[in-house]
Coordinates of C-alpha atoms and ligand atoms in Angstrom, one line a residue:
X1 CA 5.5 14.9 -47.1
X2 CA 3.7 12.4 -49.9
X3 CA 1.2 14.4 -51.8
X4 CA -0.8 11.9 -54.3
X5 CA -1.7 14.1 -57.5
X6 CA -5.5 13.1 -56.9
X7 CA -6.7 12.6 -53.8
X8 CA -10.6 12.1 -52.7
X9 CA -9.8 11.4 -48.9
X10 CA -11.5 14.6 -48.0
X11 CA -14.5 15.2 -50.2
X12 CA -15.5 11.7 -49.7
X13 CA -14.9 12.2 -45.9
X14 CA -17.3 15.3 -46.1
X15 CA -20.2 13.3 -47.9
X16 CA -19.6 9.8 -46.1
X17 CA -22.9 9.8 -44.2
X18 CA -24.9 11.7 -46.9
X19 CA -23.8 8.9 -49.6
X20 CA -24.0 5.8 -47.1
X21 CA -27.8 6.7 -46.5
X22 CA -28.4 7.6 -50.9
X23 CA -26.8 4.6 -51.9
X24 CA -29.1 2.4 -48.9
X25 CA -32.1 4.2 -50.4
X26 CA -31.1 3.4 -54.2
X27 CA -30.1 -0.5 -53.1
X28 CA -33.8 -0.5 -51.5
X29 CA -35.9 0.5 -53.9
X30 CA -35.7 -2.2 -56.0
X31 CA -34.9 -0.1 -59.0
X32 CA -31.8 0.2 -60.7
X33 CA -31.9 1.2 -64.2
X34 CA -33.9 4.6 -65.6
X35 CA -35.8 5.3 -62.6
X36 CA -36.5 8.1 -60.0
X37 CA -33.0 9.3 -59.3
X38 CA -32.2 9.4 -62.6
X39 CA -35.2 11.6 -63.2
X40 CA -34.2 13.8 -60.0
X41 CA -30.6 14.3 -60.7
X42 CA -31.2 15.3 -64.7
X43 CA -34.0 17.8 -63.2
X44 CA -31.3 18.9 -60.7
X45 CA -28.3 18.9 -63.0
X46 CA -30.6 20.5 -65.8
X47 CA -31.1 23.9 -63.7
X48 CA -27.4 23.4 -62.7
X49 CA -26.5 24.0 -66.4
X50 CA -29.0 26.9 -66.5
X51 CA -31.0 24.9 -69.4
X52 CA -34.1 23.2 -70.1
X53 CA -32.7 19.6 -70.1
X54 CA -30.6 17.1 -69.0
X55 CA -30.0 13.7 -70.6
X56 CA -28.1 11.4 -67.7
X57 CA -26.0 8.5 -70.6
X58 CA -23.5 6.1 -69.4
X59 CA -20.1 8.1 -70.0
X60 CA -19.0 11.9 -71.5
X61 CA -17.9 9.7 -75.1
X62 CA -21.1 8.7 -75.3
X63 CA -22.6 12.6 -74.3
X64 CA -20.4 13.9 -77.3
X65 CA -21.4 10.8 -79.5
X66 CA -25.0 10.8 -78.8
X67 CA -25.2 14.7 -79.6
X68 CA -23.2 14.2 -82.5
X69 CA -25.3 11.7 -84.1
X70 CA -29.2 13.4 -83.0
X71 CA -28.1 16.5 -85.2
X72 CA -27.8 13.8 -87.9
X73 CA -24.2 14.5 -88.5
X74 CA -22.3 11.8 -90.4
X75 CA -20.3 10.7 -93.0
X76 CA -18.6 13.2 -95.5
X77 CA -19.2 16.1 -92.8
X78 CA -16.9 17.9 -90.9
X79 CA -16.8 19.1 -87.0
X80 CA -13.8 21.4 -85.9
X81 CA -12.5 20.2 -82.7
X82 CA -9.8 21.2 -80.9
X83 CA -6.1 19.9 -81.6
X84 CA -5.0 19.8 -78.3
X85 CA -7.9 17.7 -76.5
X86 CA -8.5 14.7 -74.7
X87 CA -8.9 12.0 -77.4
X88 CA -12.9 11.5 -76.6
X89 CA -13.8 14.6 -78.0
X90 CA -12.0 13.3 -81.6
X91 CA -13.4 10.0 -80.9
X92 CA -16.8 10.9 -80.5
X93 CA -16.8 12.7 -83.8
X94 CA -15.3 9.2 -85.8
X95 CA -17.8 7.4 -84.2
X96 CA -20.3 9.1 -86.1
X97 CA -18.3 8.6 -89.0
X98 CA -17.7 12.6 -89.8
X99 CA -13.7 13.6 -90.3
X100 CA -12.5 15.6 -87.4
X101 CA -10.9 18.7 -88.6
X102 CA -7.9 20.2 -85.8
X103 CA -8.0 23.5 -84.8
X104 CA -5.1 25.2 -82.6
X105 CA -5.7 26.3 -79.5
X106 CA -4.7 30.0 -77.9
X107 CA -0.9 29.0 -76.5
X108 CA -1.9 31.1 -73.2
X109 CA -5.5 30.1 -72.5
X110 CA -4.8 26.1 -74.4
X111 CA -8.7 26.6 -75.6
X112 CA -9.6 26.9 -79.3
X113 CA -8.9 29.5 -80.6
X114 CA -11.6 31.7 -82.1
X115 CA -9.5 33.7 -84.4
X116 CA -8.4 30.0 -86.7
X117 CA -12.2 28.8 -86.5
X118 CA -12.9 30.6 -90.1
X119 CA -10.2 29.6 -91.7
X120 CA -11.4 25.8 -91.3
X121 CA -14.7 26.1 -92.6
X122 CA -15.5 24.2 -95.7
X123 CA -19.1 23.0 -97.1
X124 CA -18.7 20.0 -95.4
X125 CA -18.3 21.7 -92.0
X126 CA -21.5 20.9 -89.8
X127 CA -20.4 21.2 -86.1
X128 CA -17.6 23.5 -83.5
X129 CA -17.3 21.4 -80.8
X130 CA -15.3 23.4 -78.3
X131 CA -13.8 21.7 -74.9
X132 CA -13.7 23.2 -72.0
X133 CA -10.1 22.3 -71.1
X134 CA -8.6 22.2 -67.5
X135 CA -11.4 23.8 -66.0
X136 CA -11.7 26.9 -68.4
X137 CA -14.5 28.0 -70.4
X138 CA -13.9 28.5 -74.0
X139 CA -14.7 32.1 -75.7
X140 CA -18.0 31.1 -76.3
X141 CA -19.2 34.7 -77.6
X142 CA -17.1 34.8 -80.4
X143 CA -17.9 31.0 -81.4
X144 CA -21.3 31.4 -81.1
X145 CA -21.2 34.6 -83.5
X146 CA -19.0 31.9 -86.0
X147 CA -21.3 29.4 -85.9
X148 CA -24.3 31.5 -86.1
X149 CA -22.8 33.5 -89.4
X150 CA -22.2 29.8 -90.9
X151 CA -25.0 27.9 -89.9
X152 CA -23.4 25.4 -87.3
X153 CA -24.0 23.2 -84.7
X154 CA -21.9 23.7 -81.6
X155 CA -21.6 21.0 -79.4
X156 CA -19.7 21.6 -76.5
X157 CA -17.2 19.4 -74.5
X158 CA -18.2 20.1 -71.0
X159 CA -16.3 17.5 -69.1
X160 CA -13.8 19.1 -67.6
X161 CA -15.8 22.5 -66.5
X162 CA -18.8 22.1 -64.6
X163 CA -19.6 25.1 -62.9
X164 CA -17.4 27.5 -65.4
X165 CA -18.6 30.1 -67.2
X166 CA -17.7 33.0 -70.3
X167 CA -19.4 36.4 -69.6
X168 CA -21.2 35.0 -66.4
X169 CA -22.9 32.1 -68.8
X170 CA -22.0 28.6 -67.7
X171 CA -20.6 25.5 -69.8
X172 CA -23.0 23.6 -71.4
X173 CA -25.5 25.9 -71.8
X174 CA -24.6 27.7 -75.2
X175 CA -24.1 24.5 -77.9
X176 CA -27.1 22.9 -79.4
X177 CA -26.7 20.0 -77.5
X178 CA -23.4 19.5 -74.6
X179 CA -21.8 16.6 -73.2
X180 CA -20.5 15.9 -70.1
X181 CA -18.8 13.4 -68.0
X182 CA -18.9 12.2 -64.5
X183 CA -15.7 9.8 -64.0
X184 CA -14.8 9.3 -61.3
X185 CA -11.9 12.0 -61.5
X186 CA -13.9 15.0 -63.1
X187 CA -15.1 18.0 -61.0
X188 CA -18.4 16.2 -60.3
X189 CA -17.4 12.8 -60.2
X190 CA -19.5 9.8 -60.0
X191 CA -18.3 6.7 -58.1
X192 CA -18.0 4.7 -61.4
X193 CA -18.9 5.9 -65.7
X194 CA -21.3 8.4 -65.9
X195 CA -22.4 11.6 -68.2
X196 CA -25.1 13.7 -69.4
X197 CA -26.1 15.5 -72.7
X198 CA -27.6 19.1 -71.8
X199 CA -29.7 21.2 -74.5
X200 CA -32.7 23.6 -74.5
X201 CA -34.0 22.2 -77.4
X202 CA -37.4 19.7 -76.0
X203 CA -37.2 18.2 -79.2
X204 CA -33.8 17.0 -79.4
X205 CA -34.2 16.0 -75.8
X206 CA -36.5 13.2 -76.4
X207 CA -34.2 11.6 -79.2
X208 CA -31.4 11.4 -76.6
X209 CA -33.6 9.7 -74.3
X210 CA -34.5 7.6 -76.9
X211 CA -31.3 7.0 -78.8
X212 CA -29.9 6.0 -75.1
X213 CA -32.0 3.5 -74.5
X214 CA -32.2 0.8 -77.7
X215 CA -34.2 3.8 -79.9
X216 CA -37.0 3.3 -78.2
X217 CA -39.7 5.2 -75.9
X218 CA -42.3 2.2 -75.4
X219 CA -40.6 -1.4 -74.0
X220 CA -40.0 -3.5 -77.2
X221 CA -40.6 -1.3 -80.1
X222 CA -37.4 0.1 -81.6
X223 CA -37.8 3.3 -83.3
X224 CA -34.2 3.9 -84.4
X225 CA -31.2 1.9 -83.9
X226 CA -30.4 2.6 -80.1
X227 CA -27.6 2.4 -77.7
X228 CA -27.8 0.9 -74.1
X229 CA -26.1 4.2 -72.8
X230 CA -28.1 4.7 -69.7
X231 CA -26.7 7.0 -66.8
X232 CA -27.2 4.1 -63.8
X233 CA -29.7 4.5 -60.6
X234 CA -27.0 4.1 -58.2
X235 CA -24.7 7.1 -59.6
X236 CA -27.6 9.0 -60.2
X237 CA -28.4 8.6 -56.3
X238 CA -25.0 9.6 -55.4
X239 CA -24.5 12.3 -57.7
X240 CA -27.2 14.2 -56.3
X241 CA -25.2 14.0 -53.0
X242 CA -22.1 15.7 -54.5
X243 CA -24.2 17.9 -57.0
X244 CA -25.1 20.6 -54.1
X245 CA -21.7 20.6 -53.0
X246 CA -19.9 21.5 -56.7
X247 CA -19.7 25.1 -56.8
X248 CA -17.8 25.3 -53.0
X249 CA -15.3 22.7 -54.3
X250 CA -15.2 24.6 -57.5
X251 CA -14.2 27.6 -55.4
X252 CA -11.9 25.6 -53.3
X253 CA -10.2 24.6 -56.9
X254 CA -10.0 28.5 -57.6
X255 CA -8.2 29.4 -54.2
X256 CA -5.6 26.4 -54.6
X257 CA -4.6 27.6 -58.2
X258 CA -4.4 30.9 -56.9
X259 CA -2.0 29.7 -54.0
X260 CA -0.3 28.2 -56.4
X261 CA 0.6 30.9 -59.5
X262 CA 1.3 33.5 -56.5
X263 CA 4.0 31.1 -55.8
X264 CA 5.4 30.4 -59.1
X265 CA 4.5 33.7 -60.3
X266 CA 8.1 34.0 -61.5
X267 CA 9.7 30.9 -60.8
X268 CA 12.4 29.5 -63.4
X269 CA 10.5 29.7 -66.9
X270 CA 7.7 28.6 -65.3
X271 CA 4.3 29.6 -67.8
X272 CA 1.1 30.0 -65.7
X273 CA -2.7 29.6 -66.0
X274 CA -4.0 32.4 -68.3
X275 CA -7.9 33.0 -67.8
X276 CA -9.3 34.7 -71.7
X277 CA -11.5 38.1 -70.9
X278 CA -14.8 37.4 -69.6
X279 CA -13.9 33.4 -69.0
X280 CA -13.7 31.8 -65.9
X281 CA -12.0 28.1 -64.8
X282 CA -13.1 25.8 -62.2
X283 CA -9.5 23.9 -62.7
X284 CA -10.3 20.7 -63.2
X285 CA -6.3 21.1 -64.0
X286 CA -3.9 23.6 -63.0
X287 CA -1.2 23.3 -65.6
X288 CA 2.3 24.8 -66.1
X289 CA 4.5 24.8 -68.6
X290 CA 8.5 24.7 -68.8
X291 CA 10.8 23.7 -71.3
X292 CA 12.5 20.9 -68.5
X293 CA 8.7 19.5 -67.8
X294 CA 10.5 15.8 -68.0
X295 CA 13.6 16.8 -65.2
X296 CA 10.8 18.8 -62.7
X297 CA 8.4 15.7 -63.1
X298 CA 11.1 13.1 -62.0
X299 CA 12.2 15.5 -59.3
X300 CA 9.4 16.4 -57.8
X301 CA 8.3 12.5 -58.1
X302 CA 11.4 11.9 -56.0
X303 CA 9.8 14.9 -53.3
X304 CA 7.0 12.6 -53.1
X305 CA 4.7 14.8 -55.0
X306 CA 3.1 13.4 -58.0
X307 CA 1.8 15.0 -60.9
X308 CA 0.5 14.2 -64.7
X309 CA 0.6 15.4 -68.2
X310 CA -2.4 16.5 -69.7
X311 CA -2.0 14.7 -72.7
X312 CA 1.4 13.7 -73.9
X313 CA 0.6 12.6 -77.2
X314 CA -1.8 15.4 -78.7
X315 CA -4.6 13.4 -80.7
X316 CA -3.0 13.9 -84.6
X317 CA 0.0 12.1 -83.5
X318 CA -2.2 9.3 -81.9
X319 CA -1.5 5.9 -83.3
X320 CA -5.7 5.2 -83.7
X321 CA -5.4 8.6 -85.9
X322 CA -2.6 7.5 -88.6
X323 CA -5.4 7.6 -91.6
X324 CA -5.8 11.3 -90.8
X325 CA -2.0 11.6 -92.2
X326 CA -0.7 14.2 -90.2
X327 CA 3.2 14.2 -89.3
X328 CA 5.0 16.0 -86.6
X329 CA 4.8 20.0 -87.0
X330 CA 1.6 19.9 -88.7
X331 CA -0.3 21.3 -85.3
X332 CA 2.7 22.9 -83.7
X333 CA 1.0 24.7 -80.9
X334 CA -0.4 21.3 -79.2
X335 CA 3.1 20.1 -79.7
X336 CA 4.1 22.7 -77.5
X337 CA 1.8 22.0 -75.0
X338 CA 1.8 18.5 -74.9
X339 CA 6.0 18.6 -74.8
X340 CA 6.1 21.6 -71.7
X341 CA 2.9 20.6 -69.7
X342 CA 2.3 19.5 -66.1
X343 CA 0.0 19.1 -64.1
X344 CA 0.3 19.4 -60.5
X345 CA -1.6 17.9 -57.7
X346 CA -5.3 19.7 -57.8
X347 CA -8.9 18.4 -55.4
X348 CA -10.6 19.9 -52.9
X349 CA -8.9 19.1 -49.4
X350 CA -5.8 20.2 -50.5
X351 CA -4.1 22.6 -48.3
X352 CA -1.9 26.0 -48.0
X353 CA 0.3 24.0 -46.3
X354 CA 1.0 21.6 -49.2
X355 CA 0.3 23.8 -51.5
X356 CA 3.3 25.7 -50.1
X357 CA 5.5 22.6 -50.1
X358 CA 5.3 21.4 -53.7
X359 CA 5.7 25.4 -55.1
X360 CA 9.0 25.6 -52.4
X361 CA 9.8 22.2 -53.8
X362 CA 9.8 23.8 -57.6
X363 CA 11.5 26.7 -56.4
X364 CA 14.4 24.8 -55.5
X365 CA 14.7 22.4 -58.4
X366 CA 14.7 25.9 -60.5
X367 CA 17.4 27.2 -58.0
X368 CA 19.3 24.3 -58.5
X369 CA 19.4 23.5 -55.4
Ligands
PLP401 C1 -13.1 12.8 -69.5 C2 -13.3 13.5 -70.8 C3 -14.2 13.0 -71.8 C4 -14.8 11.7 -71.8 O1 -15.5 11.3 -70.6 P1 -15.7 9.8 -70.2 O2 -16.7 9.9 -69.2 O3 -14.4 9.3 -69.7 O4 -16.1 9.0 -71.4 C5 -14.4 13.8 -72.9 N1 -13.7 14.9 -73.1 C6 -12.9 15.4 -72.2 C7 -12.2 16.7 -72.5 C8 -12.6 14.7 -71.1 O5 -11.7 15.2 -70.2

């Protein structure tokens, strides 16, 4: 059996038709930048989000970037980020100018985690930007009351969790102002860059849709210095196709990762997937941990099953992040992680059957067999 760690054989099968006759109805209207899918799919991807707006930009950096720099946050300020994240959420934040500041994540949930928030607070500190990571929501009730006690934005990073929620409340709708992405490979993917900026706030709204699009509202007059970060026609079009179908792929993502840790449940050292109270996950990732990740990767790679590491290099030990000065040790829990993780294959179309094959696959490496 060869089973690819992505695969988008069968949702694309599923929406073939629906997407042939979107993307003949975007290519005939003539219109391809900021028109009415774009308008359609925020509307659609607003209520989605359970808030008042959606902002569709060109990529989930440039959600988190944008966001970053309407709440006017800049040089000499700080926003806590995870240390254990994708490098776009860090990224976003230098782009603005501000100084990341690392926080540890939980080592069983691998979101931030609430308890070390405090203790990273300084004058300078202006934002919590949370991620969503793998698929599960972060503690958002115990970040809100945080930021809330000290006066902070929270900006969350939504591109992994569409459709997740923490005490029934779904991602990206408790942060000032959210960020998400639609590559290709996210939960809702896009068939190219995409992403969207989500907030309640009407007036913060309108300088995203502005800051997008050159800082300006009216053709030709520049109100601030813009960006050309525009969420294209054509992925607009056929996002709305895959929009309706996200929560049943969501749900198909929850029964595969269930398959799967009632199969490992056990196995070798094998850690599992640890939801936090009142937090649910739309595993974007399902992610073990094992202290011979390298040996089960290659093995299993030899099986004809492939998997990834969600990240390797955790983002103070990044090359691009030498000026922060950190060394190995300083953030020893996303060394962990990033040393024991794996990722195994995880989309919707993947079956019991396969499912059954890689965990009886891992079985036997652990059995030695
Ligand atoms: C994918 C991702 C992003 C960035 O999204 P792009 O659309 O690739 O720019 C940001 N944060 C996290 C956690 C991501 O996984």
């Amino acid at each position: 059996m060869n089973i690819p760690y992505l695969s988008f054989d069968a949702t694309n099968d599923r929406i073939r038709e629906d997407m042939i006759q979107a993307f003949t109805q975007f290519f005939d209207s003539k219109w391809y930048v900021l028109g009415k899918s774009v308008k359609e799919f925020e509307a659609a991807y607003a209520e989605y989000s359970q808030t008042e707006h959606c902002i569709g930009v060109a990529n989930g950096l440039d959600a988190l970037h944008i966001s970053l720099r309407i709440l006017e946050i800049g040089p000499g300020d700080e926003v806590i980020v995870p240390s254990n994240t994708y490098i776009a959420s860090v990224l976003a934040v230098s782009m603005v100018g501000a100084t990341p500041v690392l926080v540890e994540p939980r080592l069983d949930t691998y979101n931030i985690d609430p308890a070390l928030i405090e203790a990273a607070i300084t004058p300078q500190t202006k934002a919590i930007l949370p991620v969503h990571l793998y698929g599960q929501c972060c503690e958002m009730g115990p970040i809100m009351e945080i930021a809330d006690k000290y006066k902070l934005y929270v900006i969350e990073d939504n591109a992994q969790s569409q459709g997740a929620s923490y005490n029934h409340r779904v991602t990206g709708s408790w942060g000032h102002c959210n960020g998400t992405s639609f590559y290709p490979g996210k939960n809702l993917g896009a068939l190219g860059d995409g992403g969207a900026i989500t907030t309640n706030d009407a007036d913060l709204a309108q300088k995203c849709r502005v800051l997008r699009n050159y800082g300006s509202q009216k053709k030709y007059y520049n109100e601030v210095k813009g960006l050309n970060s525009r969420l294209d026609e054509a992925h607009a079009a056929t996002l709305m196709v895959k929009l309706p179908h996200l929560d049943s792929w969501n749900e198909e993502r929850q029964q595969i990762a269930s398959w799967y840790s009632e199969a490992l449940h056990g196995v070798g050292d094998v850690i599992l997937p640890v939801l936090a109270d009142g937090a649910t996950s739309v595993y974007h990732i399902y992610l073990i941990r094992t202290q011979q990740r390298d040996q089960l990767q290659s093995y299993l790679k030899e099986q004809g099953i492939g998997t990834l590491i969600h990240y390797p290099i955790p983002p103070h030990m990044q090359k691009a992040y030498q000026e922060l000065g950190f060394k190995k040790g300083d953030f020893p829990i996303a060394e962990e992680i990033a040393d024991t993780c794996l990722s195994l294959p995880m989309y919707p179309g993947l079956s019991e059957d396969q499912v059954r094959y890689i965990c009886t696959r891992i079985q036997q490496f652990f059995a030695g067999v």
